[in-house]
XYZ file of C-alpha atoms in Angstrom:
698
model
C 120.641 100.902 109.046
C 117.950 98.600 107.743
C 114.549 99.472 106.396
C 111.913 97.385 108.130
C 108.889 99.411 107.041
C 106.277 100.747 109.383
C 103.018 99.396 110.642
C 99.884 100.972 109.250
C 96.917 101.636 111.461
C 97.348 99.197 114.299
C 96.004 95.690 114.528
C 95.111 93.880 111.355
C 92.024 91.880 110.642
C 90.854 90.279 107.457
C 87.994 92.080 105.731
C 85.115 90.210 104.253
C 82.701 91.818 102.934
C 79.484 91.854 85.254
C 78.844 95.379 85.096
C 81.285 97.414 87.122
C 80.118 100.514 88.926
C 82.160 103.721 88.921
C 85.608 103.704 90.498
C 87.592 106.702 91.670
C 89.617 107.958 88.735
C 91.341 111.226 88.030
C 89.195 113.616 85.983
C 86.099 111.444 86.518
C 82.860 112.291 88.334
C 82.923 111.914 92.120
C 82.980 108.367 93.401
C 79.494 107.154 94.357
C 80.348 105.310 97.560
C 76.791 104.272 98.620
C 76.036 102.747 95.206
C 79.411 100.994 95.138
C 78.916 99.490 98.581
C 75.371 98.341 97.717
C 76.355 96.755 94.392
C 75.460 93.037 94.329
C 78.391 90.695 94.909
C 76.900 87.202 94.929
C 79.011 84.148 95.622
C 80.598 82.921 92.400
C 83.107 80.286 91.275
C 86.804 81.281 91.348
C 87.874 83.643 88.583
C 84.498 85.379 88.083
C 84.299 89.126 88.742
C 81.611 89.214 91.410
C 80.508 92.857 91.266
C 77.272 92.862 89.279
C 77.547 89.140 88.484
C 74.280 87.328 87.754
C 73.911 83.568 87.628
C 72.768 82.517 84.143
C 70.604 79.440 83.591
C 72.343 77.314 80.874
C 68.982 76.437 79.317
C 68.003 80.105 79.136
C 71.379 80.936 77.608
C 70.800 78.387 74.853
C 67.328 79.786 74.189
C 68.749 83.275 73.841
C 70.832 82.106 70.870
C 67.732 81.225 68.787
C 67.081 83.910 66.094
C 63.940 85.990 66.444
C 62.252 84.693 63.257
C 62.373 80.966 64.044
C 61.522 81.733 67.672
C 58.294 83.574 66.761
C 57.362 80.994 64.101
C 57.740 78.152 66.597
C 55.716 80.062 69.184
C 52.888 80.699 66.679
C 52.808 77.035 65.638
C 52.574 76.010 69.275
C 49.644 78.413 69.763
C 47.838 76.706 66.899
C 48.694 73.315 68.387
C 47.420 74.466 71.789
C 44.070 75.573 70.353
C 43.690 72.383 68.299
C 44.579 70.213 71.268
C 42.106 72.095 73.425
C 39.183 71.613 71.038
C 39.975 67.987 70.209
C 40.626 67.099 73.838
C 37.468 68.827 74.990
C 35.297 66.965 72.436
C 36.829 63.593 73.322
C 36.549 64.105 77.047
C 33.000 65.449 76.831
C 31.955 62.444 74.779
C 33.566 60.123 77.352
C 31.959 62.041 80.209
C 28.523 61.886 78.572
C 28.855 58.142 78.102
C 29.793 57.675 81.760
C 26.956 59.884 82.940
C 24.431 57.881 80.911
C 25.970 54.681 82.265
C 25.198 55.913 85.784
C 21.575 56.550 84.811
C 21.819 60.184 83.836
C 22.523 63.361 85.795
C 21.190 66.833 86.310
C 22.080 69.832 84.068
C 24.048 71.427 86.923
C 26.215 68.359 87.282
C 26.728 68.241 83.521
C 27.828 71.929 83.505
C 30.219 71.325 86.386
C 31.798 68.389 84.564
C 32.075 70.497 81.401
C 33.867 73.312 83.261
C 36.230 70.824 84.901
C 37.027 69.232 81.547
C 37.737 72.668 80.012
C 40.099 73.574 82.844
C 41.982 70.287 82.680
C 42.280 70.401 78.906
C 43.464 73.987 78.647
C 45.917 73.558 81.563
C 47.519 70.441 80.100
C 47.741 71.915 76.588
C 49.175 75.215 77.834
C 51.708 73.481 80.086
C 52.982 71.320 77.236
C 53.061 73.882 74.454
C 54.333 76.761 76.648
C 57.577 74.854 77.033
C 57.897 73.525 73.488
C 57.051 76.947 72.067
C 59.700 78.644 74.254
C 57.195 81.289 75.297
C 59.358 82.183 78.283
C 62.055 83.437 75.911
C 59.416 85.255 73.811
C 58.167 87.001 76.942
C 61.714 87.918 77.963
C 62.471 89.424 74.564
C 59.253 91.272 73.837
C 57.129 91.643 76.963
C 59.630 92.800 79.585
C 60.824 96.388 79.847
C 64.386 95.530 78.782
C 63.136 93.444 75.863
C 60.802 96.239 74.753
C 63.641 98.768 74.702
C 65.972 96.408 72.882
C 63.671 94.794 70.307
C 60.382 96.677 69.895
C 61.203 100.344 70.482
C 63.893 100.556 67.744
C 61.533 98.954 65.204
C 58.716 101.373 66.040
C 61.078 104.311 65.909
C 62.297 103.363 62.448
C 58.719 102.801 61.254
C 57.620 106.250 62.445
C 60.659 108.191 61.264
C 61.119 106.090 58.073
C 64.817 105.721 58.849
C 66.936 102.837 57.686
C 68.140 100.016 59.849
C 71.260 101.823 60.999
C 72.750 101.494 64.447
C 70.364 102.565 67.173
C 71.704 104.608 70.056
C 71.015 102.903 73.352
C 68.533 104.698 75.535
C 69.457 105.620 79.040
C 68.381 103.019 81.540
C 65.913 104.355 84.091
C 66.984 101.711 86.568
C 68.547 103.280 89.655
C 71.354 101.344 91.315
C 70.693 100.260 94.869
C 71.916 102.579 97.594
C 73.080 101.608 101.071
C 74.358 103.431 104.119
C 78.136 102.819 104.041
C 78.537 103.703 107.704
C 75.572 101.839 109.141
C 77.818 99.620 111.302
C 79.414 102.690 112.902
C 76.062 104.371 113.548
C 74.681 101.396 115.467
C 78.015 100.448 117.050
C 78.634 103.561 119.110
C 80.536 105.660 116.552
C 77.717 107.778 115.142
C 79.843 110.927 115.408
C 82.496 109.333 113.200
C 79.827 108.241 110.710
C 78.513 111.798 110.564
C 81.992 113.140 109.886
C 82.548 110.621 107.097
C 79.197 111.503 105.493
C 80.608 114.902 104.648
C 83.904 113.567 103.245
C 84.886 112.439 99.742
C 85.617 108.792 100.534
C 87.078 106.484 97.881
C 87.099 102.713 97.770
C 90.600 102.542 99.289
C 89.540 104.832 102.141
C 86.386 102.817 102.787
C 88.141 99.439 102.987
C 90.912 100.866 105.167
C 88.474 102.499 107.619
C 86.302 99.385 107.724
C 89.357 97.301 108.657
C 90.169 99.710 111.440
C 86.554 99.520 112.636
C 86.666 95.725 112.686
C 89.881 95.914 114.740
C 88.178 98.304 117.164
C 85.210 95.944 117.478
C 87.512 93.270 118.888
C 87.522 95.288 122.124
C 85.071 98.133 122.746
C 87.791 99.969 124.655
C 89.245 100.942 121.259
C 86.012 102.450 119.908
C 86.686 105.922 121.414
C 90.148 105.891 119.828
C 88.563 105.035 116.490
C 86.103 107.925 116.814
C 88.874 110.318 117.827
C 91.001 109.397 114.804
C 88.102 109.769 112.360
C 86.965 113.065 113.864
C 90.506 114.415 113.568
C 91.389 113.217 110.068
C 88.138 112.325 108.335
C 88.575 110.116 105.272
C 92.364 110.184 105.778
C 92.073 108.340 109.091
C 94.285 105.279 109.565
C 95.992 106.058 106.263
C 99.028 104.240 104.921
C 102.375 105.346 106.453
C 103.229 106.999 103.142
C 100.126 109.175 103.377
C 98.921 107.988 99.966
C 95.226 107.241 99.538
C 95.108 106.560 95.787
C 97.308 105.541 92.861
C 97.983 107.926 90.014
C 97.304 106.506 86.567
C 95.011 103.771 87.838
C 93.219 102.113 84.904
C 92.071 98.574 85.788
C 88.679 97.762 87.323
C 89.013 96.856 90.989
C 86.619 95.713 93.678
C 88.532 96.160 96.905
C 85.667 94.850 99.022
C 86.464 91.355 97.720
C 90.059 92.187 96.623
C 89.425 91.442 92.941
C 90.948 92.988 89.827
C 89.154 92.459 86.524
C 91.445 91.507 83.640
C 88.991 90.725 80.830
C 85.943 88.758 79.707
C 85.586 85.003 79.405
C 84.562 84.165 75.860
C 81.333 82.475 74.778
C 82.940 79.459 73.076
C 82.288 75.704 73.428
C 85.680 75.112 75.083
C 84.685 77.284 78.055
C 82.348 75.938 80.747
C 78.822 77.306 80.414
C 78.985 78.951 83.868
C 81.916 81.170 82.863
C 80.822 82.310 79.413
C 80.480 86.110 78.989
C 81.419 86.720 82.645
C 84.151 89.046 83.845
C 87.496 87.356 84.528
C 89.216 88.437 87.741
C 92.084 87.517 90.038
C 92.218 87.818 93.823
C 94.498 86.633 96.664
C 92.681 83.292 96.933
C 93.930 82.526 93.411
C 97.275 84.327 93.523
C 97.990 82.410 96.722
C 98.670 79.314 94.588
C 100.977 81.395 92.309
C 100.491 82.055 88.605
C 102.801 81.168 85.719
C 102.266 83.073 82.455
C 104.134 82.185 79.250
C 104.096 84.162 76.021
C 106.454 85.903 73.599
C 107.355 89.554 73.972
C 104.669 91.937 72.769
C 101.689 89.683 73.512
C 100.521 91.684 76.523
C 101.941 89.780 79.505
C 103.166 92.939 81.217
C 100.439 95.389 80.164
C 97.447 93.055 80.605
C 98.581 90.881 83.505
C 101.598 92.128 85.454
C 100.635 95.814 85.645
C 96.987 95.197 86.700
C 98.185 92.663 89.284
C 100.727 95.147 90.670
C 98.097 97.883 90.634
C 95.680 95.695 92.604
C 98.296 94.719 95.192
C 99.421 98.332 95.619
C 95.818 99.425 96.213
C 95.367 96.620 98.716
C 98.567 97.753 100.443
C 97.139 101.275 100.748
C 94.014 99.693 102.235
C 96.174 97.747 104.681
C 95.476 94.240 103.386
C 98.598 93.352 101.376
C 102.261 94.004 100.657
C 103.882 93.721 97.242
C 107.326 93.313 95.694
C 107.548 93.984 91.945
C 110.717 92.927 90.101
C 111.594 93.806 86.543
C 113.879 95.754 84.275
C 114.143 99.475 84.816
C 112.021 100.122 81.712
C 109.352 97.490 82.506
C 105.850 98.957 82.752
C 105.085 98.048 86.355
C 103.693 101.430 87.279
C 105.374 104.751 88.110
C 107.722 105.141 91.068
C 104.999 107.080 92.912
C 103.133 103.791 93.357
C 105.878 102.450 95.635
C 107.256 103.182 99.078
C 110.665 101.684 98.332
C 112.363 101.791 94.916
C 115.605 99.814 94.677
C 117.633 100.576 91.545
C 121.195 99.246 92.018
C 122.350 100.540 88.645
C 121.158 104.125 89.215
C 123.280 106.544 91.199
C 120.236 108.491 92.352
C 118.565 105.496 93.967
C 117.712 106.082 97.634
C 117.634 102.494 98.859
C 120.050 99.631 98.615
C 119.536 95.890 98.909
C 120.471 93.572 101.746
C 122.201 90.658 100.025
C 121.510 88.448 103.031
C 117.835 89.311 103.524
C 118.469 90.075 107.238
C 118.535 86.350 107.949
C 119.727 85.750 111.489
C 121.318 82.394 110.611
C 124.665 83.005 108.831
C 124.684 79.550 107.235
C 121.213 80.072 105.752
C 122.166 83.533 104.480
C 125.353 82.204 102.886
C 123.550 79.283 101.249
C 120.897 81.554 99.726
C 123.560 83.965 98.413
C 125.601 81.105 96.916
C 122.547 79.777 95.047
C 121.948 83.242 93.597
C 125.562 83.746 92.526
C 125.991 80.478 90.641
C 124.985 80.416 86.961
C 122.551 77.776 85.756
C 125.232 75.692 84.095
C 127.154 75.302 87.384
C 124.326 74.232 89.677
C 126.072 70.863 90.123
C 128.677 72.675 92.219
C 126.042 74.330 94.416
C 126.820 72.327 97.568
C 130.559 73.069 97.512
C 129.822 76.736 96.772
C 127.468 76.941 99.772
C 130.124 75.386 102.005
C 132.815 77.799 100.793
C 130.618 80.818 101.433
C 129.543 79.562 104.854
C 133.211 79.132 105.836
C 133.795 82.876 105.514
C 130.386 84.442 106.238
C 129.971 82.685 109.594
C 133.355 83.792 111.012
C 132.907 87.338 109.715
C 129.473 87.618 111.340
C 130.843 86.276 114.632
C 133.735 88.750 114.585
C 131.962 91.953 113.527
C 128.284 91.339 114.319
C 127.310 92.020 110.723
C 127.585 90.352 107.342
C 130.449 91.187 104.955
C 129.951 93.614 102.105
C 130.636 92.673 98.506
C 134.252 93.826 98.509
C 135.017 92.245 101.891
C 133.396 88.969 100.874
C 135.258 88.936 97.593
C 138.569 89.412 99.398
C 137.873 86.555 101.804
C 136.927 84.149 99.018
C 139.899 85.038 96.827
C 142.311 84.666 99.798
C 143.658 88.192 100.239
C 146.139 87.936 103.112
C 145.426 91.276 104.773
C 141.665 90.634 104.815
C 142.169 87.201 106.364
C 144.571 88.437 109.018
C 142.207 91.234 109.995
C 139.400 88.681 110.380
C 141.571 86.397 112.535
C 142.491 89.289 114.842
C 138.833 90.295 115.173
C 137.839 86.694 116.020
C 140.610 86.457 118.615
C 139.491 89.710 120.180
C 135.900 88.475 120.285
C 136.963 85.143 121.789
C 135.484 83.154 118.876
C 138.649 82.073 117.063
C 138.581 78.531 118.407
C 135.020 78.055 117.123
C 135.737 79.129 113.542
C 139.436 78.286 113.165
C 138.670 74.961 111.474
C 136.454 76.668 108.855
C 139.231 79.140 108.040
C 141.827 76.363 107.775
C 139.618 74.344 105.444
C 139.106 77.445 103.288
C 142.896 77.872 103.122
C 143.330 74.258 101.990
C 140.843 74.721 99.171
C 142.461 77.894 97.926
C 144.576 77.451 94.817
C 142.988 74.191 93.702
C 141.509 73.949 90.212
C 138.073 73.138 91.596
C 138.115 75.791 94.327
C 134.538 77.166 94.528
C 135.812 80.259 96.319
C 137.547 81.528 93.183
C 134.344 80.997 91.191
C 132.253 82.881 93.749
C 134.803 85.705 93.878
C 134.606 86.087 90.114
C 130.808 86.190 90.286
C 130.909 88.771 93.077
C 133.137 90.925 90.900
C 130.041 91.571 88.741
C 128.462 93.322 91.730
C 131.650 95.132 92.766
C 131.318 97.776 90.065
C 131.280 101.592 90.298
C 127.661 101.599 89.092
C 126.689 99.676 92.238
C 128.632 101.868 94.643
C 126.837 101.911 98.007
C 124.029 99.608 96.891
C 125.080 96.549 98.913
C 126.896 98.008 101.917
C 126.466 96.381 105.313
C 128.465 98.776 107.526
C 126.020 101.690 107.365
C 128.103 103.798 104.960
C 125.989 103.196 101.850
C 122.315 103.456 101.006
C 119.799 102.151 103.552
C 119.433 98.438 102.695
C 115.957 96.994 102.257
C 115.413 93.683 104.024
C 112.720 91.166 103.144
C 111.737 90.777 106.787
C 109.604 93.899 106.260
C 106.926 91.779 104.541
C 104.724 91.951 107.634
C 104.061 95.633 106.856
C 101.843 96.973 104.014
C 104.855 98.003 101.935
C 105.080 98.527 98.181
C 108.532 97.679 96.844
C 109.892 98.022 93.311
C 113.199 96.434 92.305
C 114.638 97.828 89.069
C 117.180 95.485 87.527
C 120.014 96.840 85.332
C 119.345 94.416 82.479
C 120.753 96.677 79.764
C 124.028 97.757 81.390
C 124.770 94.718 83.597
C 122.700 91.751 82.368
C 124.501 89.039 84.345
C 124.368 91.075 87.552
C 120.654 91.589 86.929
C 120.182 87.826 86.666
C 121.926 87.263 89.980
C 119.959 89.992 91.742
C 116.685 88.677 90.350
C 117.412 85.178 91.644
C 118.531 86.596 94.994
C 115.479 88.813 95.587
C 112.979 86.131 94.560
C 114.685 83.576 96.788
C 114.671 85.992 99.727
C 110.974 86.736 99.185
C 110.016 83.054 99.147
C 111.902 82.404 102.387
C 110.680 85.544 104.140
C 107.034 85.082 103.132
C 106.937 81.552 104.518
C 108.774 82.551 107.715
C 106.425 85.411 108.672
C 104.777 85.186 112.063
C 102.054 87.703 111.178
C 100.370 86.433 108.018
C 97.315 88.678 108.051
C 98.678 90.599 105.036
C 98.776 88.915 101.649
C 102.374 89.017 100.369
C 102.428 89.313 96.586
C 105.427 88.965 94.281
C 105.320 89.985 90.606
C 108.332 89.125 88.405
C 108.227 90.572 84.897
C 110.836 88.136 83.533
C 111.356 85.108 85.756
C 113.687 83.205 83.419
C 116.709 83.981 85.623
C 114.866 84.207 88.938
C 114.070 80.540 89.522
C 116.147 77.741 90.942
C 115.314 74.451 92.622
C 114.970 75.862 96.149
C 112.735 78.711 94.934
C 110.449 76.322 93.064
C 110.087 74.205 96.198
C 109.359 77.347 98.194
C 106.465 78.323 95.910
C 104.455 75.380 97.243
C 105.064 76.417 100.861
C 103.687 79.892 100.202
C 100.159 78.525 99.693
C 99.730 78.140 103.433
C 101.501 81.412 104.227
C 98.998 83.820 102.593
C 101.502 84.655 99.868
C 101.846 84.069 96.149
C 103.767 85.007 93.025
C 103.017 86.044 89.443
C 105.824 84.760 87.228
C 106.139 85.838 83.585
C 108.219 83.909 81.041
C 108.829 84.367 77.319
C 109.363 80.638 76.846
C 109.862 77.625 79.068
C 113.050 76.893 77.153
C 114.696 79.744 79.097
C 114.541 77.544 82.194
C 116.849 74.598 82.872
C 115.172 71.364 81.830
C 115.180 70.001 85.388
C 113.008 72.942 86.564
C 110.240 72.884 83.947
C 108.163 69.997 85.252
C 108.597 70.882 88.970
C 107.563 74.472 88.214
C 104.318 73.294 86.618
C 103.578 71.248 89.708
C 104.437 74.103 92.079
C 102.044 76.701 90.626
C 98.267 76.420 90.742
C 97.357 78.925 87.997
C 98.721 78.663 84.454
C 98.303 81.164 81.636
C 99.200 81.007 77.935
C 99.448 83.989 75.602
C 99.291 83.842 71.779
C 102.346 82.932 69.773
C 104.007 80.359 72.028
C 106.012 77.547 70.485
C 104.420 74.089 70.150
C 106.935 72.592 72.601
C 105.812 75.146 75.185
C 102.187 74.352 74.417
C 102.878 70.668 75.063
C 103.584 71.359 78.730
C 100.295 73.201 79.189
C 98.332 70.680 77.146
C 99.595 67.783 79.240
C 98.986 69.661 82.482
C 95.371 70.415 81.508
C 94.706 66.827 80.451
C 91.682 65.503 78.581
C 87.915 65.614 78.892
C 85.045 63.549 77.501
C 83.118 65.003 74.573
C 80.065 63.735 72.689
C 81.292 63.124 69.135
C 79.016 62.646 66.126
C 80.394 61.044 62.956
C 78.408 61.291 59.710
C 79.231 58.748 56.969
C 77.952 58.999 53.368
C 77.791 55.994 51.026
C 76.357 55.623 47.483
C 72.794 54.301 47.355
C 72.792 50.903 45.576
C 69.652 49.031 46.619
C 66.482 48.866 44.539
C 65.412 47.355 41.263
C 66.239 48.265 37.677
C 63.748 51.122 37.590
C 65.216 52.821 40.670
C 68.759 52.334 39.401
C 67.790 53.886 36.088
C 66.270 56.817 37.920
C 69.480 57.363 39.886
C 71.552 57.245 36.698
C 69.284 59.835 35.126
C 69.584 62.063 38.202
C 73.348 61.801 38.089
C 73.403 62.703 34.402
C 71.144 65.723 34.898
C 72.411 67.122 38.220
C 75.903 65.684 38.523
C 75.199 64.354 42.036
C 74.992 60.774 43.219
C 72.240 59.572 45.530
C 73.782 58.693 48.905
C 72.785 57.205 52.221
C 73.711 58.973 55.450
C 74.848 57.071 58.545
C 75.218 58.910 61.876
C 77.326 57.448 64.708
C 77.562 59.040 68.158
C 80.063 58.142 70.870
C 81.844 59.570 73.905
C 85.576 60.091 73.351
C 88.419 61.696 75.289
C 90.058 64.721 73.706
C 92.716 67.185 74.888
C 91.153 70.303 76.369
C 93.671 72.379 74.418
C 96.103 70.742 72.006
C 99.647 72.120 71.578
C 98.735 73.134 68.028
C 95.688 75.103 69.217
C 97.737 76.914 71.844
C 100.511 77.697 69.380
C 98.438 78.747 66.370
C 94.743 79.230 67.199
C 94.785 81.850 69.965
C 93.646 85.276 68.722
C 95.610 88.388 69.603
C 94.709 89.990 72.898
C 93.452 86.699 74.330
C 94.866 84.103 76.698
C 94.015 80.655 77.998
C 94.167 80.390 81.784
C 93.462 77.648 84.305
C 92.961 78.442 87.982
C 93.352 76.768 91.344
C 92.182 78.384 94.562
C 93.979 78.044 97.876
C 91.041 75.935 99.061
C 91.787 73.434 96.281
C 88.883 74.341 93.977
C 89.986 74.093 90.338
C 88.791 75.837 87.185
C 89.471 74.221 83.779
C 91.255 76.296 81.111
C 89.287 79.345 79.987
C 89.665 81.404 76.823
C 89.706 85.021 78.029
C 89.657 88.279 76.075
C 92.104 90.598 77.865
C 91.464 93.646 75.679
C 89.715 96.573 77.313
């Protein structure tokens, strides 16, 4: 028996549609669906949380940094300059106009008055246009003349003046602005499903429900024959229509900010520092499938927040998208890793726990025995023996292929171990089964070659048998059975369904077995995600500790997933945990890279080189003693030095454009504050975002 998952609500279509609006949370007020749907989501560069995002003019942002005192003083001086310019300009122009009028043999009083009015208008317009800009009156108006500026700057001052209170913290007043409201079911009302829209008006609909129902409506719109079926389903089940096969409509313990309309999860806030591009400063930082589709590598020591501030929100987002019918997710980590409770998942695979319901298909339900054997051999070999990978693949193929031909299934762990170690009774049973199936002639040469290798010092079969012994333990009883007698095995070919899968690795009790299983599951996911025929669902993989999960074939497969609507989030404590031959290829295979505080300088060197350099405008100030002048000036300088202790100096300023590292290894290793990270992004479309300093707290 194999678990393939179940389809959700029929055909799939892709849905298309920073101050976050309310989200459905336990013990919170009811979810305001109309306001959430109507919230502005303007187009924004990759990595910006779009809900409530407002484009900021860089010039206006610089003006906002000017303190209030200098701002008002400059504005007042420009008013004086405006008035002076007006009077002086008017006098000069009137004198010139009078001279010209007399030159043309005089004019009437009406003409003189008209010229005077024209001169006044020109003078005041030019003076106001010039000094409005230099006096930054636009910023003055924004701070003190608008409603928001009045509440922020003027009202607190007046309140303190009236009540004679000190300058303590002022409680913010409630904003009278009402968020925009839209009809969430307008498309159904005008599209022939007004009865369904009326039913949904009376239901408590969350963001997951809304996205799921909208996807079903878009599927129904592909052919109007399906509209009555849509209405029937909604009338019968209300907000639970087209729900996930598990029946779940929400996640318990949900904490991150999500915008399922654009499939974003907010992780933090981009900091207002010179290293960050002006467009990103103070904006919300978010991830979505267009970024995860290029895969993300995060490196940082234990305790820096990789799991709590990156892996768990990413898993939470993918699980919510699975409930909405837009994604599937596989989360891999130790049994005690904080990747959400078991209730978040449809399938929980825990090989080291006797109470686990599901097992794992070691072959990933691959129909090609040679491919299945090669993938299993790569997972079984330790890193230090990768040079023997080809011979190990051949040895495993020589027994897996004949067994599959004889029995129509793949061998279990114990059967495979017996074939590799050369147990006579197991081999004879296989030969009899092949003869009965009429396939002995096809596979006899493979079996003979396996017999010739047996007993040699470099026999890869003995090595593989020893590695399989780590999985043939009582703790794993029934977890890897292929004959239907054990737990139902999960197969990675189920990635075309909106499934949520959690793999709990026994890192404490069986660390080496956990390493093999991690490498096996990740390799199966990479192959299955790229081989899917239906790629409408985003397939997401989250690995809490990927140090043992990566090999050369998996790293190559990460690049193929970009075009398969799939991606991975890989967490590492240090790059030194990986074999040296994998470090550089891994950096080239992933599009998003993330650094947490406390990494070693040699880890920071990889990121620094990957992020490269940029041109900055550098100013160098040089001071030199002042020596020119006659005897009197030199005597004066000597007296000044005797009285004040300072030497008169000249100042020389040199400006030039130079190339500097965006982030140096030393900065990454020692200058990152706690709770922050530096992350660079690449979208599936190829659009790149330079490294950003992001605050992940809150």
